[in-house]
């Protein structure tokens, strides 16, 4: 925990040193927002392990934003400390630090660079991404995301996004991996500009360092679709296509195998937003890294419905469904999960917010023939202190 705090403090001070002099010289305005959140929750299956317990969470964080019309810089940091009333072995600390910078080289060309460090536990992040309960293993994820956007013409934009990442577990016996990727997206405005035609091509490479060998997988994808701004309150985006996965699996005892699979990939999303309502629907299929030493195909369907009851009170409902399945190259995994629950948020003051809610989760591990139900209720408060330099 001490190391996490030191890293958060270092990035926070770096942001002040970089943006502070610029702000004072009038080059840019810098907004510094420290905040702290506290939450308590009761879970009848803590971390999906079947044990009831009372959870206490403390979450200090900060955000620094600043820059000029040409260059923008953002820094973020957060620490989440969890303690439990009865099961101390579930207690843990998560942290994250991130930095993003963008620079407009000209009216047509913008460059971007992002970097992030996340220290979490696989039992949380794997469930959030794929709906699968795993072991509580601490790990560190380092990522860099360079990119650019080029306005080719008044109607055509091209963006290129790169990525590089390293996942390292803090204990032996788990699968570390390296990832690299490049995605190119072209969009063309049609008519009055409310419709855009989109084409996308990408390549992602993953190298898993398993306990019993290595796995290398390359994913090539090609997608096409459109985005439509139907009105000031309603937007849609649809992308669909195929992805080709080439796999090379080696085991330490000498066995090896190659595999090639083609599958459908894509995403659909829609958003309705006005002064009172906010409705979002999204569905997607993609391949992502897993703790099993191979990629997992993940289908997700998510929806959220929210209404501003008053200027201070917000009521929402969250629903999610996941189907996650491996190709069985290293391990067979096939899980279906759904969750739903209401949320309530009340703004006590401009920078003080109360939030509470309930979530029911149903997880069906088809391979293991195990079904787990989970009920969770929570109540928390967040206080922020935004300031302009």
PDB file of C-alpha atoms in Angstrom, residues 85-377:
ATOM      1  CA  UNK A  85     -15.067  -7.477   8.874  1.00  0.00           C
ATOM      2  CA  UNK A  86     -14.538 -11.262   9.013  1.00  0.00           C
ATOM      3  CA  UNK A  87     -12.369 -12.437   6.094  1.00  0.00           C
ATOM      4  CA  UNK A  88      -9.129 -10.494   6.254  1.00  0.00           C
ATOM      5  CA  UNK A  89      -7.625 -12.608   3.448  1.00  0.00           C
ATOM      6  CA  UNK A  90      -9.994 -10.813   1.046  1.00  0.00           C
ATOM      7  CA  UNK A  91      -8.577  -7.387   1.981  1.00  0.00           C
ATOM      8  CA  UNK A  92      -6.542  -5.755  -0.784  1.00  0.00           C
ATOM      9  CA  UNK A  93      -5.316  -2.509  -2.337  1.00  0.00           C
ATOM     10  CA  UNK A  94      -5.764  -1.512  -5.974  1.00  0.00           C
ATOM     11  CA  UNK A  95      -4.260   1.558  -7.633  1.00  0.00           C
ATOM     12  CA  UNK A  96      -3.980   3.229 -11.012  1.00  0.00           C
ATOM     13  CA  UNK A  97      -2.032   6.082 -12.547  1.00  0.00           C
ATOM     14  CA  UNK A  98      -2.534   7.537 -16.000  1.00  0.00           C
ATOM     15  CA  UNK A  99      -1.330  10.356 -18.219  1.00  0.00           C
ATOM     16  CA  UNK A 100      -2.698  11.575 -21.566  1.00  0.00           C
ATOM     17  CA  UNK A 101      -1.346  14.279 -23.841  1.00  0.00           C
ATOM     18  CA  UNK A 102      -2.653  15.562 -27.181  1.00  0.00           C
ATOM     19  CA  UNK A 103      -1.059  18.067 -29.524  1.00  0.00           C
ATOM     20  CA  UNK A 104      -2.503  19.730 -32.599  1.00  0.00           C
ATOM     21  CA  UNK A 105       0.336  19.834 -35.117  1.00  0.00           C
ATOM     22  CA  UNK A 106      -1.918  21.643 -37.588  1.00  0.00           C
ATOM     23  CA  UNK A 107      -5.595  22.144 -38.308  1.00  0.00           C
ATOM     24  CA  UNK A 108      -5.637  18.717 -39.960  1.00  0.00           C
ATOM     25  CA  UNK A 109      -3.292  16.630 -37.779  1.00  0.00           C
ATOM     26  CA  UNK A 110      -3.567  15.788 -34.085  1.00  0.00           C
ATOM     27  CA  UNK A 111      -1.163  13.537 -32.160  1.00  0.00           C
ATOM     28  CA  UNK A 112      -2.016  11.653 -28.952  1.00  0.00           C
ATOM     29  CA  UNK A 113      -0.112   9.631 -26.382  1.00  0.00           C
ATOM     30  CA  UNK A 114      -1.420   7.831 -23.332  1.00  0.00           C
ATOM     31  CA  UNK A 115       0.306   5.808 -20.620  1.00  0.00           C
ATOM     32  CA  UNK A 116      -1.239   3.920 -17.723  1.00  0.00           C
ATOM     33  CA  UNK A 117      -0.299   1.687 -14.803  1.00  0.00           C
ATOM     34  CA  UNK A 118      -2.981  -0.390 -13.096  1.00  0.00           C
ATOM     35  CA  UNK A 119      -2.439  -2.559 -10.057  1.00  0.00           C
ATOM     36  CA  UNK A 120      -5.496  -4.722  -9.458  1.00  0.00           C
ATOM     37  CA  UNK A 121      -6.582  -8.251  -8.623  1.00  0.00           C
ATOM     38  CA  UNK A 122      -7.743 -10.674 -11.304  1.00  0.00           C
ATOM     39  CA  UNK A 123     -10.896 -11.638  -9.378  1.00  0.00           C
ATOM     40  CA  UNK A 124     -12.313  -8.146 -10.016  1.00  0.00           C
ATOM     41  CA  UNK A 125     -11.056  -7.121 -13.440  1.00  0.00           C
ATOM     42  CA  UNK A 126     -11.677 -10.510 -15.081  1.00  0.00           C
ATOM     43  CA  UNK A 127     -15.242 -10.499 -13.769  1.00  0.00           C
ATOM     44  CA  UNK A 128     -15.838  -6.918 -14.958  1.00  0.00           C
ATOM     45  CA  UNK A 129     -14.542  -7.733 -18.460  1.00  0.00           C
ATOM     46  CA  UNK A 130     -15.854 -11.274 -19.002  1.00  0.00           C
ATOM     47  CA  UNK A 131     -18.212 -12.174 -16.148  1.00  0.00           C
ATOM     48  CA  UNK A 132     -15.907 -14.961 -14.882  1.00  0.00           C
ATOM     49  CA  UNK A 133     -14.903 -15.438 -11.241  1.00  0.00           C
ATOM     50  CA  UNK A 134     -11.199 -16.260 -10.833  1.00  0.00           C
ATOM     51  CA  UNK A 135      -8.657 -16.354  -8.009  1.00  0.00           C
ATOM     52  CA  UNK A 136      -7.616 -13.208  -6.073  1.00  0.00           C
ATOM     53  CA  UNK A 137      -4.184 -12.659  -7.624  1.00  0.00           C
ATOM     54  CA  UNK A 138      -2.440  -9.263  -7.558  1.00  0.00           C
ATOM     55  CA  UNK A 139      -1.017  -8.065 -10.865  1.00  0.00           C
ATOM     56  CA  UNK A 140       0.376  -4.985 -12.609  1.00  0.00           C
ATOM     57  CA  UNK A 141      -0.678  -3.861 -16.071  1.00  0.00           C
ATOM     58  CA  UNK A 142       1.441  -1.303 -17.964  1.00  0.00           C
ATOM     59  CA  UNK A 143       0.081   0.153 -21.220  1.00  0.00           C
ATOM     60  CA  UNK A 144       1.060   2.784 -23.785  1.00  0.00           C
ATOM     61  CA  UNK A 145      -1.372   4.042 -26.446  1.00  0.00           C
ATOM     62  CA  UNK A 146       0.014   6.356 -29.143  1.00  0.00           C
ATOM     63  CA  UNK A 147      -2.319   7.636 -31.834  1.00  0.00           C
ATOM     64  CA  UNK A 148      -3.099  10.259 -34.427  1.00  0.00           C
ATOM     65  CA  UNK A 149      -6.050  11.673 -36.315  1.00  0.00           C
ATOM     66  CA  UNK A 150      -5.688  13.144 -39.812  1.00  0.00           C
ATOM     67  CA  UNK A 151      -8.435  15.149 -41.506  1.00  0.00           C
ATOM     68  CA  UNK A 152      -7.885  14.108 -45.109  1.00  0.00           C
ATOM     69  CA  UNK A 153     -10.683  16.311 -46.415  1.00  0.00           C
ATOM     70  CA  UNK A 154     -13.758  18.142 -45.196  1.00  0.00           C
ATOM     71  CA  UNK A 155     -15.612  14.814 -45.108  1.00  0.00           C
ATOM     72  CA  UNK A 156     -12.896  12.221 -44.459  1.00  0.00           C
ATOM     73  CA  UNK A 157     -10.964  11.451 -41.277  1.00  0.00           C
ATOM     74  CA  UNK A 158      -8.361   8.749 -40.664  1.00  0.00           C
ATOM     75  CA  UNK A 159      -7.224   7.730 -37.198  1.00  0.00           C
ATOM     76  CA  UNK A 160      -4.450   5.333 -36.236  1.00  0.00           C
ATOM     77  CA  UNK A 161      -4.317   3.879 -32.732  1.00  0.00           C
ATOM     78  CA  UNK A 162      -1.394   1.840 -31.425  1.00  0.00           C
ATOM     79  CA  UNK A 163      -1.174  -0.134 -28.200  1.00  0.00           C
ATOM     80  CA  UNK A 164       1.482  -1.963 -26.219  1.00  0.00           C
ATOM     81  CA  UNK A 165       0.960  -3.652 -22.887  1.00  0.00           C
ATOM     82  CA  UNK A 166       2.619  -5.855 -20.276  1.00  0.00           C
ATOM     83  CA  UNK A 167       0.690  -7.874 -17.675  1.00  0.00           C
ATOM     84  CA  UNK A 168       2.785  -9.119 -14.753  1.00  0.00           C
ATOM     85  CA  UNK A 169       1.525 -11.050 -11.732  1.00  0.00           C
ATOM     86  CA  UNK A 170       3.125 -10.421  -8.362  1.00  0.00           C
ATOM     87  CA  UNK A 171       3.189 -14.154  -7.540  1.00  0.00           C
ATOM     88  CA  UNK A 172       4.456 -17.165  -9.469  1.00  0.00           C
ATOM     89  CA  UNK A 173       2.090 -19.727 -10.911  1.00  0.00           C
ATOM     90  CA  UNK A 174       0.101 -17.298 -13.064  1.00  0.00           C
ATOM     91  CA  UNK A 175       0.194 -16.358 -16.755  1.00  0.00           C
ATOM     92  CA  UNK A 176       1.973 -13.121 -17.682  1.00  0.00           C
ATOM     93  CA  UNK A 177       1.526 -11.760 -21.193  1.00  0.00           C
ATOM     94  CA  UNK A 178       2.673  -9.121 -23.682  1.00  0.00           C
ATOM     95  CA  UNK A 179       0.356  -7.435 -26.181  1.00  0.00           C
ATOM     96  CA  UNK A 180       0.847  -5.123 -29.149  1.00  0.00           C
ATOM     97  CA  UNK A 181      -1.637  -3.804 -31.651  1.00  0.00           C
ATOM     98  CA  UNK A 182      -2.485  -1.327 -34.370  1.00  0.00           C
ATOM     99  CA  UNK A 183      -5.953  -0.212 -35.507  1.00  0.00           C
ATOM    100  CA  UNK A 184      -6.768   2.096 -38.425  1.00  0.00           C
ATOM    101  CA  UNK A 185     -10.205   3.702 -38.751  1.00  0.00           C
ATOM    102  CA  UNK A 186     -11.564   5.686 -41.705  1.00  0.00           C
ATOM    103  CA  UNK A 187     -14.810   7.652 -41.532  1.00  0.00           C
ATOM    104  CA  UNK A 188     -16.642   9.570 -44.250  1.00  0.00           C
ATOM    105  CA  UNK A 189     -19.409  12.128 -43.643  1.00  0.00           C
ATOM    106  CA  UNK A 190     -22.469  11.728 -45.846  1.00  0.00           C
ATOM    107  CA  UNK A 191     -24.959  14.440 -46.779  1.00  0.00           C
ATOM    108  CA  UNK A 192     -25.444  16.942 -43.976  1.00  0.00           C
ATOM    109  CA  UNK A 193     -22.820  15.160 -41.838  1.00  0.00           C
ATOM    110  CA  UNK A 194     -25.272  13.418 -39.492  1.00  0.00           C
ATOM    111  CA  UNK A 195     -24.364  10.078 -41.115  1.00  0.00           C
ATOM    112  CA  UNK A 196     -20.828   8.723 -41.210  1.00  0.00           C
ATOM    113  CA  UNK A 197     -19.616   5.599 -43.006  1.00  0.00           C
ATOM    114  CA  UNK A 198     -16.912   3.788 -41.033  1.00  0.00           C
ATOM    115  CA  UNK A 199     -14.268   1.249 -42.039  1.00  0.00           C
ATOM    116  CA  UNK A 200     -11.812  -0.298 -39.606  1.00  0.00           C
ATOM    117  CA  UNK A 201      -8.892  -2.734 -39.842  1.00  0.00           C
ATOM    118  CA  UNK A 202      -6.723  -3.966 -36.993  1.00  0.00           C
ATOM    119  CA  UNK A 203      -4.008  -6.395 -35.956  1.00  0.00           C
ATOM    120  CA  UNK A 204      -3.369  -7.519 -32.365  1.00  0.00           C
ATOM    121  CA  UNK A 205      -0.632  -9.864 -31.148  1.00  0.00           C
ATOM    122  CA  UNK A 206      -0.556 -11.616 -27.770  1.00  0.00           C
ATOM    123  CA  UNK A 207       2.225 -13.693 -26.224  1.00  0.00           C
ATOM    124  CA  UNK A 208       1.270 -15.619 -23.065  1.00  0.00           C
ATOM    125  CA  UNK A 209       4.025 -16.923 -20.766  1.00  0.00           C
ATOM    126  CA  UNK A 210       2.240 -19.871 -19.161  1.00  0.00           C
ATOM    127  CA  UNK A 211       3.520 -22.037 -16.321  1.00  0.00           C
ATOM    128  CA  UNK A 212       3.559 -25.051 -18.681  1.00  0.00           C
ATOM    129  CA  UNK A 213       4.639 -23.348 -21.908  1.00  0.00           C
ATOM    130  CA  UNK A 214       3.871 -20.444 -24.240  1.00  0.00           C
ATOM    131  CA  UNK A 215       0.957 -19.302 -26.387  1.00  0.00           C
ATOM    132  CA  UNK A 216       1.189 -16.791 -29.219  1.00  0.00           C
ATOM    133  CA  UNK A 217      -1.953 -15.518 -30.949  1.00  0.00           C
ATOM    134  CA  UNK A 218      -2.482 -13.009 -33.737  1.00  0.00           C
ATOM    135  CA  UNK A 219      -5.908 -11.477 -34.348  1.00  0.00           C
ATOM    136  CA  UNK A 220      -6.637  -9.761 -37.678  1.00  0.00           C
ATOM    137  CA  UNK A 221      -9.950  -7.930 -37.969  1.00  0.00           C
ATOM    138  CA  UNK A 222     -11.907  -6.036 -40.616  1.00  0.00           C
ATOM    139  CA  UNK A 223     -15.083  -4.124 -39.715  1.00  0.00           C
ATOM    140  CA  UNK A 224     -17.456  -1.768 -41.500  1.00  0.00           C
ATOM    141  CA  UNK A 225     -20.506   0.165 -40.418  1.00  0.00           C
ATOM    142  CA  UNK A 226     -21.977   3.572 -39.778  1.00  0.00           C
ATOM    143  CA  UNK A 227     -22.673   6.210 -37.149  1.00  0.00           C
ATOM    144  CA  UNK A 228     -25.878   8.237 -37.158  1.00  0.00           C
ATOM    145  CA  UNK A 229     -26.712  11.306 -35.112  1.00  0.00           C
ATOM    146  CA  UNK A 230     -30.477  11.115 -35.450  1.00  0.00           C
ATOM    147  CA  UNK A 231     -31.082  14.207 -33.310  1.00  0.00           C
ATOM    148  CA  UNK A 232     -29.521  16.270 -30.565  1.00  0.00           C
ATOM    149  CA  UNK A 233     -30.546  13.547 -28.099  1.00  0.00           C
ATOM    150  CA  UNK A 234     -30.293  10.271 -30.081  1.00  0.00           C
ATOM    151  CA  UNK A 235     -27.172   8.611 -31.529  1.00  0.00           C
ATOM    152  CA  UNK A 236     -26.401   5.171 -33.015  1.00  0.00           C
ATOM    153  CA  UNK A 237     -23.254   3.334 -34.112  1.00  0.00           C
ATOM    154  CA  UNK A 238     -23.039  -0.072 -35.801  1.00  0.00           C
ATOM    155  CA  UNK A 239     -19.873  -1.989 -36.747  1.00  0.00           C
ATOM    156  CA  UNK A 240     -19.660  -5.552 -38.035  1.00  0.00           C
ATOM    157  CA  UNK A 241     -17.167  -7.818 -39.723  1.00  0.00           C
ATOM    158  CA  UNK A 242     -14.855 -10.756 -39.172  1.00  0.00           C
ATOM    159  CA  UNK A 243     -11.734 -11.547 -37.189  1.00  0.00           C
ATOM    160  CA  UNK A 244      -9.157 -14.199 -38.006  1.00  0.00           C
ATOM    161  CA  UNK A 245      -7.192 -15.702 -35.079  1.00  0.00           C
ATOM    162  CA  UNK A 246      -3.945 -17.575 -35.719  1.00  0.00           C
ATOM    163  CA  UNK A 247      -2.692 -19.514 -32.681  1.00  0.00           C
ATOM    164  CA  UNK A 248       0.590 -21.274 -31.869  1.00  0.00           C
ATOM    165  CA  UNK A 249       0.612 -23.224 -28.576  1.00  0.00           C
ATOM    166  CA  UNK A 250       3.735 -24.897 -27.127  1.00  0.00           C
ATOM    167  CA  UNK A 251       3.948 -27.076 -24.020  1.00  0.00           C
ATOM    168  CA  UNK A 252       7.112 -27.668 -21.998  1.00  0.00           C
ATOM    169  CA  UNK A 253       6.862 -31.451 -22.433  1.00  0.00           C
ATOM    170  CA  UNK A 254       7.298 -31.074 -26.185  1.00  0.00           C
ATOM    171  CA  UNK A 255       3.754 -31.050 -27.534  1.00  0.00           C
ATOM    172  CA  UNK A 256       2.685 -28.173 -29.781  1.00  0.00           C
ATOM    173  CA  UNK A 257      -0.349 -27.250 -31.866  1.00  0.00           C
ATOM    174  CA  UNK A 258      -1.456 -24.687 -34.415  1.00  0.00           C
ATOM    175  CA  UNK A 259      -4.990 -23.401 -34.846  1.00  0.00           C
ATOM    176  CA  UNK A 260      -6.807 -21.001 -37.159  1.00  0.00           C
ATOM    177  CA  UNK A 261     -10.326 -19.691 -36.530  1.00  0.00           C
ATOM    178  CA  UNK A 262     -12.547 -17.093 -38.160  1.00  0.00           C
ATOM    179  CA  UNK A 263     -15.429 -15.546 -36.225  1.00  0.00           C
ATOM    180  CA  UNK A 264     -17.865 -12.649 -36.367  1.00  0.00           C
ATOM    181  CA  UNK A 265     -16.846  -9.467 -34.538  1.00  0.00           C
ATOM    182  CA  UNK A 266     -18.685  -6.230 -34.086  1.00  0.00           C
ATOM    183  CA  UNK A 267     -20.493  -3.793 -31.874  1.00  0.00           C
ATOM    184  CA  UNK A 268     -23.815  -1.947 -31.734  1.00  0.00           C
ATOM    185  CA  UNK A 269     -24.604   1.012 -29.494  1.00  0.00           C
ATOM    186  CA  UNK A 270     -27.352   3.546 -29.052  1.00  0.00           C
ATOM    187  CA  UNK A 271     -27.726   6.492 -26.668  1.00  0.00           C
ATOM    188  CA  UNK A 272     -30.679   8.708 -25.789  1.00  0.00           C
ATOM    189  CA  UNK A 273     -29.825  11.708 -23.618  1.00  0.00           C
ATOM    190  CA  UNK A 274     -31.838  14.769 -22.617  1.00  0.00           C
ATOM    191  CA  UNK A 275     -32.192  16.904 -19.518  1.00  0.00           C
ATOM    192  CA  UNK A 276     -34.181  14.203 -17.708  1.00  0.00           C
ATOM    193  CA  UNK A 277     -33.477  10.800 -19.276  1.00  0.00           C
ATOM    194  CA  UNK A 278     -30.338   8.896 -20.202  1.00  0.00           C
ATOM    195  CA  UNK A 279     -30.729   5.517 -21.936  1.00  0.00           C
ATOM    196  CA  UNK A 280     -27.874   3.457 -23.374  1.00  0.00           C
ATOM    197  CA  UNK A 281     -27.854   0.076 -25.106  1.00  0.00           C
ATOM    198  CA  UNK A 282     -24.734  -1.714 -26.343  1.00  0.00           C
ATOM    199  CA  UNK A 283     -23.734  -5.143 -27.614  1.00  0.00           C
ATOM    200  CA  UNK A 284     -20.349  -6.370 -28.774  1.00  0.00           C
ATOM    201  CA  UNK A 285     -18.304  -9.446 -29.600  1.00  0.00           C
ATOM    202  CA  UNK A 286     -14.516  -9.387 -29.349  1.00  0.00           C
ATOM    203  CA  UNK A 287     -11.511 -11.412 -28.255  1.00  0.00           C
ATOM    204  CA  UNK A 288      -9.549 -10.413 -25.176  1.00  0.00           C
ATOM    205  CA  UNK A 289      -6.729 -11.842 -23.001  1.00  0.00           C
ATOM    206  CA  UNK A 290      -7.647 -14.188 -20.161  1.00  0.00           C
ATOM    207  CA  UNK A 291      -5.979 -15.771 -17.145  1.00  0.00           C
ATOM    208  CA  UNK A 292      -6.009 -19.157 -18.913  1.00  0.00           C
ATOM    209  CA  UNK A 293      -3.104 -18.472 -21.249  1.00  0.00           C
ATOM    210  CA  UNK A 294      -5.221 -17.969 -24.366  1.00  0.00           C
ATOM    211  CA  UNK A 295      -7.708 -15.469 -25.766  1.00  0.00           C
ATOM    212  CA  UNK A 296     -11.344 -15.674 -24.764  1.00  0.00           C
ATOM    213  CA  UNK A 297     -14.252 -14.809 -27.072  1.00  0.00           C
ATOM    214  CA  UNK A 298     -16.556 -12.476 -25.199  1.00  0.00           C
ATOM    215  CA  UNK A 299     -20.153 -11.593 -26.080  1.00  0.00           C
ATOM    216  CA  UNK A 300     -21.661  -8.745 -24.043  1.00  0.00           C
ATOM    217  CA  UNK A 301     -25.062  -7.096 -23.913  1.00  0.00           C
ATOM    218  CA  UNK A 302     -25.436  -4.093 -21.613  1.00  0.00           C
ATOM    219  CA  UNK A 303     -28.133  -1.544 -20.890  1.00  0.00           C
ATOM    220  CA  UNK A 304     -28.545   1.371 -18.495  1.00  0.00           C
ATOM    221  CA  UNK A 305     -31.617   3.474 -17.842  1.00  0.00           C
ATOM    222  CA  UNK A 306     -31.420   6.649 -15.786  1.00  0.00           C
ATOM    223  CA  UNK A 307     -33.693   9.511 -14.834  1.00  0.00           C
ATOM    224  CA  UNK A 308     -33.023  12.801 -13.071  1.00  0.00           C
ATOM    225  CA  UNK A 309     -35.863  12.797 -10.551  1.00  0.00           C
ATOM    226  CA  UNK A 310     -34.888  16.298  -9.367  1.00  0.00           C
ATOM    227  CA  UNK A 311     -31.879  18.583  -9.795  1.00  0.00           C
ATOM    228  CA  UNK A 312     -30.164  16.617  -6.999  1.00  0.00           C
ATOM    229  CA  UNK A 313     -31.618  13.096  -7.231  1.00  0.00           C
ATOM    230  CA  UNK A 314     -30.789  10.512  -9.936  1.00  0.00           C
ATOM    231  CA  UNK A 315     -32.298   7.023 -10.230  1.00  0.00           C
ATOM    232  CA  UNK A 316     -30.824   4.389 -12.535  1.00  0.00           C
ATOM    233  CA  UNK A 317     -31.019   0.726 -13.520  1.00  0.00           C
ATOM    234  CA  UNK A 318     -28.085  -1.336 -14.830  1.00  0.00           C
ATOM    235  CA  UNK A 319     -28.374  -4.622 -16.733  1.00  0.00           C
ATOM    236  CA  UNK A 320     -25.603  -6.775 -18.229  1.00  0.00           C
ATOM    237  CA  UNK A 321     -25.257 -10.210 -19.859  1.00  0.00           C
ATOM    238  CA  UNK A 322     -21.978 -11.945 -20.750  1.00  0.00           C
ATOM    239  CA  UNK A 323     -21.051 -15.122 -22.573  1.00  0.00           C
ATOM    240  CA  UNK A 324     -17.334 -15.935 -22.441  1.00  0.00           C
ATOM    241  CA  UNK A 325     -15.749 -18.971 -24.088  1.00  0.00           C
ATOM    242  CA  UNK A 326     -12.207 -20.095 -24.916  1.00  0.00           C
ATOM    243  CA  UNK A 327     -11.233 -22.148 -27.957  1.00  0.00           C
ATOM    244  CA  UNK A 328      -9.968 -24.906 -25.621  1.00  0.00           C
ATOM    245  CA  UNK A 329      -6.349 -24.687 -26.794  1.00  0.00           C
ATOM    246  CA  UNK A 330      -5.048 -24.544 -23.212  1.00  0.00           C
ATOM    247  CA  UNK A 331      -8.170 -24.774 -21.059  1.00  0.00           C
ATOM    248  CA  UNK A 332     -11.884 -25.195 -21.707  1.00  0.00           C
ATOM    249  CA  UNK A 333     -13.964 -22.326 -20.320  1.00  0.00           C
ATOM    250  CA  UNK A 334     -17.599 -21.529 -21.040  1.00  0.00           C
ATOM    251  CA  UNK A 335     -19.462 -19.181 -18.712  1.00  0.00           C
ATOM    252  CA  UNK A 336     -22.695 -17.207 -18.914  1.00  0.00           C
ATOM    253  CA  UNK A 337     -23.335 -14.363 -16.478  1.00  0.00           C
ATOM    254  CA  UNK A 338     -26.029 -11.769 -16.029  1.00  0.00           C
ATOM    255  CA  UNK A 339     -26.450  -8.996 -13.478  1.00  0.00           C
ATOM    256  CA  UNK A 340     -29.017  -6.309 -12.743  1.00  0.00           C
ATOM    257  CA  UNK A 341     -29.712  -3.730 -10.096  1.00  0.00           C
ATOM    258  CA  UNK A 342     -30.906  -0.206  -9.314  1.00  0.00           C
ATOM    259  CA  UNK A 343     -28.660   2.719  -8.363  1.00  0.00           C
ATOM    260  CA  UNK A 344     -29.522   5.922  -6.525  1.00  0.00           C
ATOM    261  CA  UNK A 345     -27.405   9.074  -6.409  1.00  0.00           C
ATOM    262  CA  UNK A 346     -28.095  12.226  -4.406  1.00  0.00           C
ATOM    263  CA  UNK A 347     -26.038  15.433  -4.594  1.00  0.00           C
ATOM    264  CA  UNK A 348     -25.848  16.891  -1.095  1.00  0.00           C
ATOM    265  CA  UNK A 349     -23.811  19.872  -2.283  1.00  0.00           C
ATOM    266  CA  UNK A 350     -21.948  20.945  -5.418  1.00  0.00           C
ATOM    267  CA  UNK A 351     -19.029  18.581  -4.679  1.00  0.00           C
ATOM    268  CA  UNK A 352     -20.548  16.085  -2.214  1.00  0.00           C
ATOM    269  CA  UNK A 353     -22.481  13.074  -3.518  1.00  0.00           C
ATOM    270  CA  UNK A 354     -24.208  10.147  -1.815  1.00  0.00           C
ATOM    271  CA  UNK A 355     -24.733   6.936  -3.790  1.00  0.00           C
ATOM    272  CA  UNK A 356     -26.293   3.577  -3.026  1.00  0.00           C
ATOM    273  CA  UNK A 357     -27.613   0.552  -4.801  1.00  0.00           C
ATOM    274  CA  UNK A 358     -28.251  -3.167  -5.081  1.00  0.00           C
ATOM    275  CA  UNK A 359     -26.883  -5.728  -7.540  1.00  0.00           C
ATOM    276  CA  UNK A 360     -27.920  -9.313  -8.227  1.00  0.00           C
ATOM    277  CA  UNK A 361     -25.476 -11.501 -10.172  1.00  0.00           C
ATOM    278  CA  UNK A 362     -26.061 -14.974 -11.615  1.00  0.00           C
ATOM    279  CA  UNK A 363     -22.999 -16.863 -12.916  1.00  0.00           C
ATOM    280  CA  UNK A 364     -23.316 -20.197 -14.732  1.00  0.00           C
ATOM    281  CA  UNK A 365     -20.021 -22.053 -15.259  1.00  0.00           C
ATOM    282  CA  UNK A 366     -21.162 -24.486 -17.940  1.00  0.00           C
ATOM    283  CA  UNK A 367     -17.887 -26.463 -18.072  1.00  0.00           C
ATOM    284  CA  UNK A 368     -17.763 -27.016 -14.308  1.00  0.00           C
ATOM    285  CA  UNK A 369     -21.562 -27.332 -14.015  1.00  0.00           C
ATOM    286  CA  UNK A 370     -21.593 -24.800 -11.181  1.00  0.00           C
ATOM    287  CA  UNK A 371     -24.104 -21.987 -10.645  1.00  0.00           C
ATOM    288  CA  UNK A 372     -23.501 -19.053  -8.287  1.00  0.00           C
ATOM    289  CA  UNK A 373     -25.948 -16.355  -7.230  1.00  0.00           C
ATOM    290  CA  UNK A 374     -24.760 -13.193  -5.518  1.00  0.00           C
ATOM    291  CA  UNK A 375     -26.534 -10.293  -3.784  1.00  0.00           C
ATOM    292  CA  UNK A 376     -24.777  -7.042  -2.947  1.00  0.00           C
ATOM    293  CA  UNK A 377     -25.993  -3.767  -1.394  1.00  0.00           C
TER     294      UNK A 377
END
